[in-house]
PDB file of C-alpha atoms in Angstrom:
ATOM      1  CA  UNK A   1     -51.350 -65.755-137.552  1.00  0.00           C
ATOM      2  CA  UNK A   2     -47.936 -64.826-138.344  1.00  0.00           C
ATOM      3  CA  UNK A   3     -48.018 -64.606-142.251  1.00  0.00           C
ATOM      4  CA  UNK A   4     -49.686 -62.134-144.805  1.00  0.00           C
ATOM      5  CA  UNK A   5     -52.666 -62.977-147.311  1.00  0.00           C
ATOM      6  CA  UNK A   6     -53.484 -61.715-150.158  1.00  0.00           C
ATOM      7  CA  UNK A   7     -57.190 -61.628-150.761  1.00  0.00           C
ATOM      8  CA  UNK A   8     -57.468 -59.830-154.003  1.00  0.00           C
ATOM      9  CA  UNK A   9     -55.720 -57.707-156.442  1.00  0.00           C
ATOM     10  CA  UNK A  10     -55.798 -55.819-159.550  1.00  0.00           C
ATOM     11  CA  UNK A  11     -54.483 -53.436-161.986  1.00  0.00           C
ATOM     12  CA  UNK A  12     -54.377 -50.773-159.182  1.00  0.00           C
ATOM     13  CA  UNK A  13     -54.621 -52.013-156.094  1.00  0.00           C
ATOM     14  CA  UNK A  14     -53.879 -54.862-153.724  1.00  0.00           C
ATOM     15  CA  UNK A  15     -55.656 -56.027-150.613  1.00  0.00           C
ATOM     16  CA  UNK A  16     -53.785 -58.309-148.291  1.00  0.00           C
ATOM     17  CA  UNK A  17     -54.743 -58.744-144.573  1.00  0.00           C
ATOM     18  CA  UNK A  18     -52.749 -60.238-141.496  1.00  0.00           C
ATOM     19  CA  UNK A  19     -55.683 -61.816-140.063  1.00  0.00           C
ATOM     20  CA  UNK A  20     -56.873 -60.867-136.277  1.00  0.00           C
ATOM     21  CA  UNK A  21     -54.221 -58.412-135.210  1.00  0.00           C
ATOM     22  CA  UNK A  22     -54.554 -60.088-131.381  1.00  0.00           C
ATOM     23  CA  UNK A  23     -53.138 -63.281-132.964  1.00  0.00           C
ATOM     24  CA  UNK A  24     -50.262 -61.727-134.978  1.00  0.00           C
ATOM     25  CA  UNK A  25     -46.851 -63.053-134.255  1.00  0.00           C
ATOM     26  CA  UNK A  26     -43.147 -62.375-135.311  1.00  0.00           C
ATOM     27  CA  UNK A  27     -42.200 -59.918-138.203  1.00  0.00           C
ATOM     28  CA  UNK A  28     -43.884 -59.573-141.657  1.00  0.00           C
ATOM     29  CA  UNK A  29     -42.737 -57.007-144.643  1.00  0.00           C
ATOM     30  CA  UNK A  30     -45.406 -55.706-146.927  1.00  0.00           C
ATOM     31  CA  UNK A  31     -43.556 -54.904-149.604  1.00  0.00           C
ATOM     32  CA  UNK A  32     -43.832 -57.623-152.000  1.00  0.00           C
ATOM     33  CA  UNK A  33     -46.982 -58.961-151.084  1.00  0.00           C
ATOM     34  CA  UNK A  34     -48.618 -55.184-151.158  1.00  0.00           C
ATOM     35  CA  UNK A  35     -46.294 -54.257-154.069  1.00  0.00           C
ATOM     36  CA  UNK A  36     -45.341 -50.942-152.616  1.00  0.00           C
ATOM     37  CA  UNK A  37     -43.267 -49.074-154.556  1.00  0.00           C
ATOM     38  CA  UNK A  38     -42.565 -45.818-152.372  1.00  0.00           C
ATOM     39  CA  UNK A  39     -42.228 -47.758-149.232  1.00  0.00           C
ATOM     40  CA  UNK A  40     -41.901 -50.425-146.966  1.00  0.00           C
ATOM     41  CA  UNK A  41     -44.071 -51.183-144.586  1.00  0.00           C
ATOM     42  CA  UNK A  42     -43.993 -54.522-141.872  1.00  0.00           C
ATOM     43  CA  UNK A  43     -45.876 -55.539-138.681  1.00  0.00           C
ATOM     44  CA  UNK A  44     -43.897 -56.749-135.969  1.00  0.00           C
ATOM     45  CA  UNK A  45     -44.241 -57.961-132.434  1.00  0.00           C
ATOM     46  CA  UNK A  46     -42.326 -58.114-129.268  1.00  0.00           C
ATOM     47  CA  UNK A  47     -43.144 -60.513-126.398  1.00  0.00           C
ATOM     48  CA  UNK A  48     -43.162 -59.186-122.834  1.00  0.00           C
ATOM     49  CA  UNK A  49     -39.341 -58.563-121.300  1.00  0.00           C
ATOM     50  CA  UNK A  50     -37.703 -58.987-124.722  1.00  0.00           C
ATOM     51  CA  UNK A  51     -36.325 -56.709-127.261  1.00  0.00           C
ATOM     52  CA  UNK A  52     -35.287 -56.031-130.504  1.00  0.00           C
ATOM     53  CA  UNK A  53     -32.045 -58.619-131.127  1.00  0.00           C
ATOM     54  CA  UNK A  54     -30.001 -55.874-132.020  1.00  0.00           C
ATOM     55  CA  UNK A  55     -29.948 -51.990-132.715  1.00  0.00           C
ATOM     56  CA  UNK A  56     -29.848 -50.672-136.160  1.00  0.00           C
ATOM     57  CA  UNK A  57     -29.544 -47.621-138.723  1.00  0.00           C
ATOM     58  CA  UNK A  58     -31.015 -46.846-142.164  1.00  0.00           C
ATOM     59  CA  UNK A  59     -28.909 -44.952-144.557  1.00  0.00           C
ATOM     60  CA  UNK A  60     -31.836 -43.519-146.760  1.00  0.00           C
ATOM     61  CA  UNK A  61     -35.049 -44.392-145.289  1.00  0.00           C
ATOM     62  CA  UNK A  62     -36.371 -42.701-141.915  1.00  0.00           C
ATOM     63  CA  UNK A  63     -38.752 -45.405-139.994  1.00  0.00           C
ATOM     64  CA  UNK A  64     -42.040 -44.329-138.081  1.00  0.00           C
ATOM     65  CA  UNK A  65     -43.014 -46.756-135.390  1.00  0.00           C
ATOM     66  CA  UNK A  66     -46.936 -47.188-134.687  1.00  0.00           C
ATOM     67  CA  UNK A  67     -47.386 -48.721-131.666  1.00  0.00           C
ATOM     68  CA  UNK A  68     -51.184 -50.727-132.018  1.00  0.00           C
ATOM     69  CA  UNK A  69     -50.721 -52.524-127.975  1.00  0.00           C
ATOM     70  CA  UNK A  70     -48.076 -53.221-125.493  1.00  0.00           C
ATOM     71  CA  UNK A  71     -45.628 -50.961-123.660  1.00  0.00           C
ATOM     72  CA  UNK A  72     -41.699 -50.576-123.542  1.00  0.00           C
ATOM     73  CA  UNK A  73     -39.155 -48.646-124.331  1.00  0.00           C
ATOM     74  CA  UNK A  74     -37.406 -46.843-127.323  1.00  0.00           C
ATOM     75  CA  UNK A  75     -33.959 -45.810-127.370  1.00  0.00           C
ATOM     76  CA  UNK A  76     -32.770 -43.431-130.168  1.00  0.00           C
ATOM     77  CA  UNK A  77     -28.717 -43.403-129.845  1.00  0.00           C
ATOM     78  CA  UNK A  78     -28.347 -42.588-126.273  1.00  0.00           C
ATOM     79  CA  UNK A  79     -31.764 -41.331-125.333  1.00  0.00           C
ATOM     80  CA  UNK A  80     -34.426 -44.070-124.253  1.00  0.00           C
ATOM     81  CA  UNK A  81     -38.135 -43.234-123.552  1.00  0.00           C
ATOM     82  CA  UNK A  82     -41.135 -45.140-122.639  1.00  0.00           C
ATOM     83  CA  UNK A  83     -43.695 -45.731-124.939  1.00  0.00           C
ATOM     84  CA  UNK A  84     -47.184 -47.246-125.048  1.00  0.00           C
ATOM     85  CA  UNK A  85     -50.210 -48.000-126.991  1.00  0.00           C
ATOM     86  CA  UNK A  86     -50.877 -45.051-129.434  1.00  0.00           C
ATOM     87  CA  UNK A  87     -47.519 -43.550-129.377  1.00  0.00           C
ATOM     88  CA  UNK A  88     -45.853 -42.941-132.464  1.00  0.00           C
ATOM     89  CA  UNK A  89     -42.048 -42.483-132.780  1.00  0.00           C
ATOM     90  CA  UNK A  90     -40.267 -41.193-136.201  1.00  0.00           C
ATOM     91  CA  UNK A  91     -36.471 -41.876-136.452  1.00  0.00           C
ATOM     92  CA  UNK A  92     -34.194 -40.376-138.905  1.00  0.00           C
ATOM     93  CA  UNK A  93     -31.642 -41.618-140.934  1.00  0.00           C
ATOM     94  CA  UNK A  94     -27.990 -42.221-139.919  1.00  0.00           C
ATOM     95  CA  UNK A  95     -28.912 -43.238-135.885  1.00  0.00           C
ATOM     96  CA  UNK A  96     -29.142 -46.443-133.707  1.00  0.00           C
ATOM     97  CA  UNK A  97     -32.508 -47.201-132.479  1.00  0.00           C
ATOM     98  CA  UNK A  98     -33.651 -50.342-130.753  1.00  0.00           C
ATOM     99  CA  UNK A  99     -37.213 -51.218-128.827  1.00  0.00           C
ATOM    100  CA  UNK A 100     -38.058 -53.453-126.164  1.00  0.00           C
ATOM    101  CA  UNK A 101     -41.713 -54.771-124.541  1.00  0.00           C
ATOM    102  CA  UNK A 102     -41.897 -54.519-121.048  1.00  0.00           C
ATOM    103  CA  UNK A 103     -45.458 -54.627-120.366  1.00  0.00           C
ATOM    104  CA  UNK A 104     -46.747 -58.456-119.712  1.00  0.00           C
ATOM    105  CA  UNK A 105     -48.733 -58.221-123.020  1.00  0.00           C
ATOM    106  CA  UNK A 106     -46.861 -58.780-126.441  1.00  0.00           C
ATOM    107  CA  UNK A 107     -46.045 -55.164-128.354  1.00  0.00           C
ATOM    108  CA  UNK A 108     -47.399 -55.022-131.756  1.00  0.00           C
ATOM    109  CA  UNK A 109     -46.276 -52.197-133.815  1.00  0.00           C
ATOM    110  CA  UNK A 110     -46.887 -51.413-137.261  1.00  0.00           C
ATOM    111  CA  UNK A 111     -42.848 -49.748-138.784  1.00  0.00           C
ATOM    112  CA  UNK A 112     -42.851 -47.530-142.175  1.00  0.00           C
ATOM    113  CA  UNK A 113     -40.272 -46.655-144.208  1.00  0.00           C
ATOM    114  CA  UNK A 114     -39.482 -43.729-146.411  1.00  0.00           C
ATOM    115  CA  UNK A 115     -36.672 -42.314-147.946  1.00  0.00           C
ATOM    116  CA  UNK A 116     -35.831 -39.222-145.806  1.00  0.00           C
ATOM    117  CA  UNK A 117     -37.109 -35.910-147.251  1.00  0.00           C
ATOM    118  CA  UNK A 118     -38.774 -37.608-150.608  1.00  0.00           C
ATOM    119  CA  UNK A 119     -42.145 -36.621-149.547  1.00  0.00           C
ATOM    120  CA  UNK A 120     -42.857 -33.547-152.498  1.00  0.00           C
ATOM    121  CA  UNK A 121     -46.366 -33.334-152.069  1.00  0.00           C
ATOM    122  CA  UNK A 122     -48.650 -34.686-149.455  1.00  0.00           C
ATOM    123  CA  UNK A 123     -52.529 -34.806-148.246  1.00  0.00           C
ATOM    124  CA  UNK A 124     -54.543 -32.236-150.088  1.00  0.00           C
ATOM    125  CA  UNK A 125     -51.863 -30.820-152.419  1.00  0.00           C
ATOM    126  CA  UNK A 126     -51.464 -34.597-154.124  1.00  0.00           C
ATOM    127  CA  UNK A 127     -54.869 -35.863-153.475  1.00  0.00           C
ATOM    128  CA  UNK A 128     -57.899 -34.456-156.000  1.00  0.00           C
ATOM    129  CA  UNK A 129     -61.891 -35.374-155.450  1.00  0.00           C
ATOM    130  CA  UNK A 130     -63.215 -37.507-158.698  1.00  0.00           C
ATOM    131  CA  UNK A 131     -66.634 -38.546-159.402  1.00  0.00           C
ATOM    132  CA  UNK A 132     -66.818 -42.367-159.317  1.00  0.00           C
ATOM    133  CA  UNK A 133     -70.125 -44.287-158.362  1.00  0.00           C
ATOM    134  CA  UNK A 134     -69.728 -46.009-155.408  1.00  0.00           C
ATOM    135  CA  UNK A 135     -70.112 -50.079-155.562  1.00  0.00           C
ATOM    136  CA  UNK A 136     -72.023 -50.909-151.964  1.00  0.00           C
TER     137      UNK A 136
END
């Protein structure tokens, strides 16, 4: 599966899913279909021995890269590391990055972006407990 669905959706929320992650292919933004309004948020995939077509910047938004399976590399302007399964990478604005698979499975990654130093509150200071009776 290669394209977002949404299942349901209301006043506040949205629920979309990409189906079975193992069957994912290509690139998908979540943006419109979700509706996000702070961020943007896609699920991409690289197959083994390729890379990203081309390196890139962001002139407002820093990108964290959530890597869900797979192995390869990530190069931040002139420093490349290896990364895996599990590792998360957060790149600022204003510098080239660029990632490539080089395990013999497909890298799937999960890539969010926010504008650089927006976040004002954050976790417990923005989130409150409410009572609400629970539906299940």
């Amino acid at each position: 599966m290669d394209k977002i669905t949404k299942i349901n959706s209301g006043e506040k929320f949205t629920h979309t899913s990409v189906g079975k992650l193992a069957e994912f292919n290509g690139k998908q933004f979540l943006k419109d279909t979700v509706g996000t309004t702070g961020c943007e948020i896609s699920f991409g995939t690289i197959e083994p021995g390729q890379a990203a077509p081309f390196f890139h910047s962001h002139k407002q938004n820093e990108e964290i890269y959530i890597i869900l399976s797979g192995a390869g590399d990530f190069q931040v302007n002139d420093t490349a590391f290896p990364i895996a399964e599990g590792s998360i990478v957060r790149v600022a604005t204003a510098c080239n990055r660029s990632i490539r698979c080089t395990s013999t499975e497909k890298m799937l990654y999960i890539c969010i972006q926010a504008k650089e130093g927006s976040l004002e509150q954050c976790t417990m200071e923005d989130g409150e407990i409410t009572q609400q009776e629970t539906k299940w």
